[in-house]
Amino acid sequence: MIRQLLTRVGIGLAAAAVIAVSAGVFVIALAFALFALVRPALGPAGAAAVVAGSAALLALIVGLALMIVARPKKVKKLTPRGADPTARVINLFKDAPVTIIAATAAAAFMALRNPSYLGAAIRSFLEGREPPPPTGKKRR
């Protein structure tokens, strides 16, 4: 099973490398074609400047596209809703199961090392906190 997984990962990495190399060859070929196209009109120095400018423009476009794609997602505030503790636990598991599992594992580890932490962890979860009152206009 692990061998199949590693084989698939290796094939995926090899495919990505092939695509990256072929894209690089394609860009270099386009740069040479652009150089050959504008060289008779602008001379060698002008053609080199046009190629450099087009490479800078391409880098700008790719950078802006990556910035748009990599925009961080908005973080959702976790506020347990529900009147009784059971509803609060269920809603927390719906909102952030990975966070709850990690917190449970940490509480279990601490409870094994020192049993008095278990009571404090249960008490802190069951007591909870009231949400802060809504604020009105800011005072100056």
Short mmCIF file of N, CA and C in Angstrom, two decimals:
data_model
loop_
_atom_site.label_atom_id
_atom_site.label_comp_id
_atom_site.label_asym_id
_atom_site.label_seq_id
_atom_site.Cartn_x
_atom_site.Cartn_y
_atom_site.Cartn_z
N MET A 1 0.83 -1.19 0.00
CA MET A 1 0.00 0.00 0.00
C MET A 1 0.87 1.26 0.00
N ILE A 2 1.87 1.29 0.89
CA ILE A 2 2.76 2.45 0.95
C ILE A 2 3.58 2.52 -0.34
N ARG A 3 3.97 1.37 -0.86
CA ARG A 3 4.74 1.35 -2.11
C ARG A 3 3.92 1.94 -3.25
N GLN A 4 2.62 1.60 -3.31
CA GLN A 4 1.76 2.15 -4.36
C GLN A 4 1.62 3.66 -4.21
N LEU A 5 1.47 4.10 -2.97
CA LEU A 5 1.34 5.53 -2.72
C LEU A 5 2.60 6.27 -3.14
N LEU A 6 3.76 5.75 -2.75
CA LEU A 6 5.02 6.38 -3.13
C LEU A 6 5.23 6.35 -4.63
N THR A 7 4.80 5.27 -5.28
CA THR A 7 4.91 5.19 -6.74
C THR A 7 4.06 6.26 -7.40
N ARG A 8 2.84 6.43 -6.91
CA ARG A 8 1.96 7.47 -7.49
C ARG A 8 2.52 8.86 -7.25
N VAL A 9 3.06 9.10 -6.06
CA VAL A 9 3.65 10.40 -5.77
C VAL A 9 4.86 10.63 -6.68
N GLY A 10 5.68 9.61 -6.86
CA GLY A 10 6.85 9.74 -7.75
C GLY A 10 6.46 10.01 -9.18
N ILE A 11 5.44 9.32 -9.66
CA ILE A 11 4.97 9.56 -11.03
C ILE A 11 4.40 10.97 -11.16
N GLY A 12 3.67 11.42 -10.13
CA GLY A 12 3.14 12.79 -10.15
C GLY A 12 4.24 13.84 -10.17
N LEU A 13 5.29 13.62 -9.38
CA LEU A 13 6.42 14.56 -9.38
C LEU A 13 7.15 14.55 -10.71
N ALA A 14 7.31 13.37 -11.30
CA ALA A 14 7.97 13.29 -12.60
C ALA A 14 7.14 14.01 -13.67
N ALA A 15 5.83 13.83 -13.63
CA ALA A 15 4.96 14.50 -14.59
C ALA A 15 5.03 16.02 -14.41
N ALA A 16 5.06 16.48 -13.17
CA ALA A 16 5.17 17.91 -12.92
C ALA A 16 6.50 18.46 -13.43
N ALA A 17 7.57 17.69 -13.27
CA ALA A 17 8.88 18.13 -13.76
C ALA A 17 8.88 18.21 -15.29
N VAL A 18 8.27 17.23 -15.94
CA VAL A 18 8.20 17.25 -17.40
C VAL A 18 7.41 18.45 -17.89
N ILE A 19 6.30 18.74 -17.24
CA ILE A 19 5.48 19.89 -17.63
C ILE A 19 6.25 21.19 -17.42
N ALA A 20 6.96 21.30 -16.29
CA ALA A 20 7.72 22.51 -16.02
C ALA A 20 8.84 22.72 -17.03
N VAL A 21 9.54 21.65 -17.38
CA VAL A 21 10.63 21.77 -18.37
C VAL A 21 10.07 22.13 -19.74
N SER A 22 8.97 21.50 -20.13
CA SER A 22 8.40 21.82 -21.44
C SER A 22 7.86 23.25 -21.48
N ALA A 23 7.31 23.73 -20.36
CA ALA A 23 6.86 25.12 -20.32
C ALA A 23 8.04 26.07 -20.43
N GLY A 24 9.17 25.73 -19.79
CA GLY A 24 10.37 26.55 -19.92
C GLY A 24 10.89 26.60 -21.34
N VAL A 25 10.92 25.45 -22.00
CA VAL A 25 11.37 25.40 -23.40
C VAL A 25 10.43 26.23 -24.28
N PHE A 26 9.14 26.15 -24.00
CA PHE A 26 8.16 26.91 -24.77
C PHE A 26 8.37 28.41 -24.60
N VAL A 27 8.61 28.86 -23.38
CA VAL A 27 8.83 30.29 -23.14
C VAL A 27 10.11 30.76 -23.82
N ILE A 28 11.16 29.96 -23.77
CA ILE A 28 12.42 30.34 -24.42
C ILE A 28 12.24 30.40 -25.94
N ALA A 29 11.49 29.44 -26.49
CA ALA A 29 11.24 29.47 -27.93
C ALA A 29 10.43 30.71 -28.32
N LEU A 30 9.44 31.07 -27.51
CA LEU A 30 8.67 32.28 -27.80
C LEU A 30 9.53 33.53 -27.69
N ALA A 31 10.44 33.56 -26.73
CA ALA A 31 11.33 34.71 -26.59
C ALA A 31 12.24 34.83 -27.80
N PHE A 32 12.76 33.71 -28.29
CA PHE A 32 13.62 33.75 -29.47
C PHE A 32 12.84 34.19 -30.70
N ALA A 33 11.60 33.69 -30.83
CA ALA A 33 10.77 34.10 -31.97
C ALA A 33 10.45 35.58 -31.92
N LEU A 34 10.16 36.10 -30.73
CA LEU A 34 9.89 37.53 -30.58
C LEU A 34 11.14 38.35 -30.93
N PHE A 35 12.31 37.88 -30.49
CA PHE A 35 13.56 38.55 -30.80
C PHE A 35 13.78 38.60 -32.32
N ALA A 36 13.55 37.45 -32.98
CA ALA A 36 13.75 37.40 -34.43
C ALA A 36 12.73 38.27 -35.16
N LEU A 37 11.53 38.42 -34.60
CA LEU A 37 10.49 39.21 -35.25
C LEU A 37 10.80 40.71 -35.21
N VAL A 38 11.27 41.21 -34.05
CA VAL A 38 11.48 42.65 -33.92
C VAL A 38 12.91 43.09 -34.20
N ARG A 39 13.84 42.18 -34.43
CA ARG A 39 15.24 42.55 -34.67
C ARG A 39 15.42 43.39 -35.94
N PRO A 40 14.76 43.05 -37.05
CA PRO A 40 14.98 43.89 -38.24
C PRO A 40 14.51 45.34 -38.04
N ALA A 41 13.47 45.54 -37.26
CA ALA A 41 12.95 46.89 -37.10
C ALA A 41 13.70 47.69 -36.03
N LEU A 42 14.13 47.04 -34.94
CA LEU A 42 14.71 47.76 -33.81
C LEU A 42 16.21 47.51 -33.62
N GLY A 43 16.76 46.55 -34.27
CA GLY A 43 18.16 46.19 -34.07
C GLY A 43 18.29 45.22 -32.90
N PRO A 44 19.50 44.71 -32.68
CA PRO A 44 19.69 43.70 -31.63
C PRO A 44 19.39 44.22 -30.22
N ALA A 45 19.82 45.44 -29.91
CA ALA A 45 19.59 45.98 -28.56
C ALA A 45 18.10 46.23 -28.33
N GLY A 46 17.42 46.78 -29.29
CA GLY A 46 15.99 47.03 -29.16
C GLY A 46 15.19 45.74 -29.04
N ALA A 47 15.60 44.74 -29.82
CA ALA A 47 14.91 43.45 -29.75
C ALA A 47 15.12 42.80 -28.39
N ALA A 48 16.33 42.92 -27.86
CA ALA A 48 16.59 42.37 -26.52
C ALA A 48 15.76 43.09 -25.47
N ALA A 49 15.58 44.40 -25.62
CA ALA A 49 14.76 45.16 -24.67
C ALA A 49 13.30 44.74 -24.75
N VAL A 50 12.81 44.49 -25.96
CA VAL A 50 11.42 44.04 -26.12
C VAL A 50 11.23 42.68 -25.46
N VAL A 51 12.19 41.77 -25.65
CA VAL A 51 12.10 40.44 -25.03
C VAL A 51 12.14 40.56 -23.52
N ALA A 52 13.02 41.40 -22.98
CA ALA A 52 13.10 41.58 -21.53
C ALA A 52 11.82 42.18 -20.99
N GLY A 53 11.25 43.15 -21.69
CA GLY A 53 10.00 43.76 -21.25
C GLY A 53 8.85 42.77 -21.27
N SER A 54 8.80 41.94 -22.31
CA SER A 54 7.73 40.94 -22.36
C SER A 54 7.91 39.89 -21.26
N ALA A 55 9.15 39.55 -20.92
CA ALA A 55 9.39 38.60 -19.81
C ALA A 55 8.95 39.22 -18.49
N ALA A 56 9.24 40.51 -18.30
CA ALA A 56 8.81 41.19 -17.08
C ALA A 56 7.29 41.27 -17.00
N LEU A 57 6.63 41.52 -18.13
CA LEU A 57 5.18 41.57 -18.16
C LEU A 57 4.59 40.20 -17.84
N LEU A 58 5.18 39.15 -18.39
CA LEU A 58 4.72 37.79 -18.10
C LEU A 58 4.88 37.48 -16.61
N ALA A 59 6.02 37.86 -16.03
CA ALA A 59 6.25 37.62 -14.60
C ALA A 59 5.24 38.39 -13.75
N LEU A 60 4.91 39.61 -14.16
CA LEU A 60 3.92 40.41 -13.44
C LEU A 60 2.55 39.75 -13.49
N ILE A 61 2.15 39.29 -14.65
CA ILE A 61 0.83 38.65 -14.81
C ILE A 61 0.75 37.38 -13.98
N VAL A 62 1.80 36.55 -14.04
CA VAL A 62 1.80 35.31 -13.26
C VAL A 62 1.80 35.61 -11.77
N GLY A 63 2.58 36.62 -11.35
CA GLY A 63 2.61 36.99 -9.93
C GLY A 63 1.27 37.48 -9.44
N LEU A 64 0.58 38.31 -10.23
CA LEU A 64 -0.74 38.79 -9.83
C LEU A 64 -1.74 37.65 -9.77
N ALA A 65 -1.67 36.73 -10.73
CA ALA A 65 -2.58 35.58 -10.71
C ALA A 65 -2.34 34.72 -9.47
N LEU A 66 -1.08 34.52 -9.11
CA LEU A 66 -0.79 33.73 -7.91
C LEU A 66 -1.22 34.44 -6.64
N MET A 67 -1.12 35.76 -6.61
CA MET A 67 -1.60 36.51 -5.45
C MET A 67 -3.10 36.37 -5.28
N ILE A 68 -3.81 36.39 -6.39
CA ILE A 68 -5.27 36.26 -6.32
C ILE A 68 -5.65 34.86 -5.86
N VAL A 69 -4.95 33.85 -6.38
CA VAL A 69 -5.27 32.47 -6.02
C VAL A 69 -4.90 32.19 -4.56
N ALA A 70 -3.81 32.75 -4.09
CA ALA A 70 -3.30 32.45 -2.75
C ALA A 70 -3.86 33.37 -1.68
N ARG A 71 -4.95 34.05 -1.94
CA ARG A 71 -5.54 34.94 -0.95
C ARG A 71 -6.00 34.11 0.25
N PRO A 72 -5.64 34.52 1.47
CA PRO A 72 -6.01 33.72 2.63
C PRO A 72 -7.52 33.73 2.85
N LYS A 73 -8.00 32.61 3.34
CA LYS A 73 -9.43 32.49 3.60
C LYS A 73 -9.76 33.18 4.92
N LYS A 74 -10.98 33.64 5.03
CA LYS A 74 -11.41 34.29 6.26
C LYS A 74 -11.55 33.23 7.35
N VAL A 75 -11.05 33.56 8.54
CA VAL A 75 -11.10 32.64 9.66
C VAL A 75 -12.44 32.81 10.37
N LYS A 76 -13.10 31.69 10.60
CA LYS A 76 -14.39 31.72 11.25
C LYS A 76 -14.19 31.66 12.76
N LYS A 77 -14.85 32.56 13.49
CA LYS A 77 -14.75 32.54 14.94
C LYS A 77 -15.55 31.36 15.48
N LEU A 78 -14.95 30.65 16.42
CA LEU A 78 -15.62 29.50 17.00
C LEU A 78 -16.31 29.91 18.30
N THR A 79 -17.60 29.98 18.25
CA THR A 79 -18.37 30.26 19.45
C THR A 79 -19.37 29.12 19.60
N PRO A 80 -19.23 28.33 20.65
CA PRO A 80 -20.17 27.22 20.82
C PRO A 80 -21.57 27.74 21.07
N ARG A 81 -22.51 27.28 20.27
CA ARG A 81 -23.89 27.70 20.45
C ARG A 81 -24.70 26.53 21.00
N GLY A 82 -25.68 26.87 21.73
CA GLY A 82 -26.54 25.85 22.32
C GLY A 82 -26.69 26.09 23.81
N ALA A 83 -27.82 25.67 24.33
CA ALA A 83 -28.09 25.93 25.74
C ALA A 83 -27.44 24.88 26.64
N ASP A 84 -27.55 23.61 26.27
CA ASP A 84 -27.00 22.56 27.13
C ASP A 84 -25.63 22.12 26.62
N PRO A 85 -24.84 21.48 27.48
CA PRO A 85 -23.49 21.08 27.09
C PRO A 85 -23.46 20.12 25.91
N THR A 86 -24.45 19.26 25.78
CA THR A 86 -24.46 18.31 24.66
C THR A 86 -24.58 19.05 23.33
N ALA A 87 -25.45 20.03 23.26
CA ALA A 87 -25.60 20.81 22.03
C ALA A 87 -24.33 21.59 21.72
N ARG A 88 -23.67 22.08 22.76
CA ARG A 88 -22.42 22.81 22.54
C ARG A 88 -21.34 21.90 21.98
N VAL A 89 -21.23 20.67 22.50
CA VAL A 89 -20.24 19.72 21.99
C VAL A 89 -20.53 19.38 20.54
N ILE A 90 -21.78 19.11 20.23
CA ILE A 90 -22.15 18.74 18.85
C ILE A 90 -21.86 19.90 17.90
N ASN A 91 -22.20 21.11 18.28
CA ASN A 91 -21.94 22.27 17.42
C ASN A 91 -20.45 22.54 17.25
N LEU A 92 -19.66 22.33 18.30
CA LEU A 92 -18.22 22.50 18.16
C LEU A 92 -17.63 21.47 17.21
N PHE A 93 -18.11 20.24 17.28
CA PHE A 93 -17.61 19.21 16.36
C PHE A 93 -18.00 19.54 14.92
N LYS A 94 -19.16 20.15 14.73
CA LYS A 94 -19.56 20.54 13.38
C LYS A 94 -18.69 21.69 12.86
N ASP A 95 -18.36 22.64 13.74
CA ASP A 95 -17.60 23.82 13.32
C ASP A 95 -16.13 23.52 13.05
N ALA A 96 -15.48 22.82 13.94
CA ALA A 96 -14.04 22.59 13.80
C ALA A 96 -13.66 21.24 14.39
N PRO A 97 -13.89 20.15 13.68
CA PRO A 97 -13.61 18.84 14.26
C PRO A 97 -12.13 18.60 14.52
N VAL A 98 -11.25 19.10 13.67
CA VAL A 98 -9.82 18.86 13.86
C VAL A 98 -9.33 19.57 15.12
N THR A 99 -9.79 20.78 15.33
CA THR A 99 -9.40 21.53 16.51
C THR A 99 -9.89 20.84 17.78
N ILE A 100 -11.10 20.35 17.76
CA ILE A 100 -11.66 19.69 18.93
C ILE A 100 -10.93 18.39 19.20
N ILE A 101 -10.59 17.66 18.16
CA ILE A 101 -9.86 16.40 18.35
C ILE A 101 -8.49 16.68 18.95
N ALA A 102 -7.82 17.72 18.46
CA ALA A 102 -6.51 18.06 19.01
C ALA A 102 -6.62 18.51 20.47
N ALA A 103 -7.64 19.29 20.79
CA ALA A 103 -7.83 19.74 22.17
C ALA A 103 -8.16 18.56 23.07
N THR A 104 -8.97 17.63 22.58
CA THR A 104 -9.30 16.44 23.36
C THR A 104 -8.07 15.59 23.61
N ALA A 105 -7.24 15.42 22.58
CA ALA A 105 -6.02 14.63 22.75
C ALA A 105 -5.08 15.30 23.75
N ALA A 106 -4.97 16.62 23.70
CA ALA A 106 -4.11 17.33 24.65
C ALA A 106 -4.66 17.20 26.07
N ALA A 107 -5.97 17.31 26.22
CA ALA A 107 -6.58 17.18 27.55
C ALA A 107 -6.40 15.76 28.09
N ALA A 108 -6.53 14.76 27.21
CA ALA A 108 -6.33 13.37 27.64
C ALA A 108 -4.89 13.15 28.07
N PHE A 109 -3.95 13.70 27.34
CA PHE A 109 -2.54 13.54 27.71
C PHE A 109 -2.26 14.19 29.06
N MET A 110 -2.80 15.40 29.25
CA MET A 110 -2.59 16.09 30.52
C MET A 110 -3.30 15.34 31.66
N ALA A 111 -4.46 14.74 31.39
CA ALA A 111 -5.19 14.00 32.42
C ALA A 111 -4.42 12.75 32.84
N LEU A 112 -3.74 12.12 31.90
CA LEU A 112 -2.93 10.96 32.24
C LEU A 112 -1.73 11.35 33.09
N ARG A 113 -1.16 12.49 32.81
CA ARG A 113 0.01 12.93 33.57
C ARG A 113 -0.38 13.47 34.95
N ASN A 114 -1.50 14.17 35.03
CA ASN A 114 -1.95 14.73 36.29
C ASN A 114 -3.47 14.72 36.30
N PRO A 115 -4.09 13.82 37.06
CA PRO A 115 -5.56 13.68 37.01
C PRO A 115 -6.33 14.94 37.43
N SER A 116 -5.73 15.86 38.15
CA SER A 116 -6.48 17.05 38.54
C SER A 116 -6.77 17.94 37.34
N TYR A 117 -5.99 17.82 36.26
CA TYR A 117 -6.26 18.60 35.05
C TYR A 117 -7.56 18.17 34.38
N LEU A 118 -7.94 16.91 34.55
CA LEU A 118 -9.16 16.43 33.90
C LEU A 118 -10.37 17.18 34.43
N GLY A 119 -10.44 17.36 35.73
CA GLY A 119 -11.57 18.10 36.31
C GLY A 119 -11.59 19.54 35.84
N ALA A 120 -10.43 20.16 35.77
CA ALA A 120 -10.36 21.55 35.31
C ALA A 120 -10.77 21.66 33.85
N ALA A 121 -10.37 20.69 33.01
CA ALA A 121 -10.74 20.73 31.60
C ALA A 121 -12.24 20.56 31.41
N ILE A 122 -12.83 19.64 32.13
CA ILE A 122 -14.27 19.42 32.02
C ILE A 122 -15.02 20.65 32.53
N ARG A 123 -14.57 21.19 33.66
CA ARG A 123 -15.23 22.36 34.23
C ARG A 123 -15.15 23.57 33.29
N SER A 124 -14.00 23.76 32.66
CA SER A 124 -13.86 24.92 31.76
C SER A 124 -14.73 24.78 30.53
N PHE A 125 -14.93 23.55 30.06
CA PHE A 125 -15.77 23.38 28.88
C PHE A 125 -17.24 23.54 29.24
N LEU A 126 -17.65 22.99 30.37
CA LEU A 126 -19.07 23.05 30.73
C LEU A 126 -19.50 24.44 31.16
N GLU A 127 -18.61 25.17 31.83
CA GLU A 127 -18.98 26.51 32.28
C GLU A 127 -19.03 27.48 31.12
N GLY A 128 -18.05 27.45 30.26
CA GLY A 128 -18.02 28.33 29.10
C GLY A 128 -17.98 29.79 29.49
N ARG A 129 -18.22 30.63 28.52
CA ARG A 129 -18.25 32.08 28.74
C ARG A 129 -19.44 32.65 28.00
N GLU A 130 -19.93 33.71 28.53
CA GLU A 130 -20.97 34.45 27.83
C GLU A 130 -20.30 35.32 26.77
N PRO A 131 -20.91 35.48 25.60
CA PRO A 131 -20.31 36.37 24.60
C PRO A 131 -20.30 37.80 25.10
N PRO A 132 -19.32 38.59 24.69
CA PRO A 132 -19.27 39.98 25.16
C PRO A 132 -20.47 40.76 24.65
N PRO A 133 -20.91 41.75 25.42
CA PRO A 133 -22.07 42.55 24.98
C PRO A 133 -21.72 43.32 23.73
N PRO A 134 -22.71 43.55 22.87
CA PRO A 134 -22.44 44.31 21.65
C PRO A 134 -22.04 45.73 21.99
N THR A 135 -21.10 46.23 21.24
CA THR A 135 -20.64 47.59 21.49
C THR A 135 -21.40 48.55 20.59
N GLY A 136 -21.67 49.70 21.13
CA GLY A 136 -22.37 50.72 20.36
C GLY A 136 -21.37 51.56 19.59
N LYS A 137 -21.70 52.84 19.44
CA LYS A 137 -20.77 53.73 18.75
C LYS A 137 -19.55 53.96 19.61
N LYS A 138 -18.45 54.19 18.97
CA LYS A 138 -17.22 54.46 19.70
C LYS A 138 -17.28 55.85 20.31
N ARG A 139 -16.84 55.92 21.55
CA ARG A 139 -16.78 57.24 22.21
C ARG A 139 -15.47 57.88 21.89
N ARG A 140 -15.50 59.19 21.80
CA ARG A 140 -14.27 59.92 21.47
C ARG A 140 -13.71 60.57 22.67
#
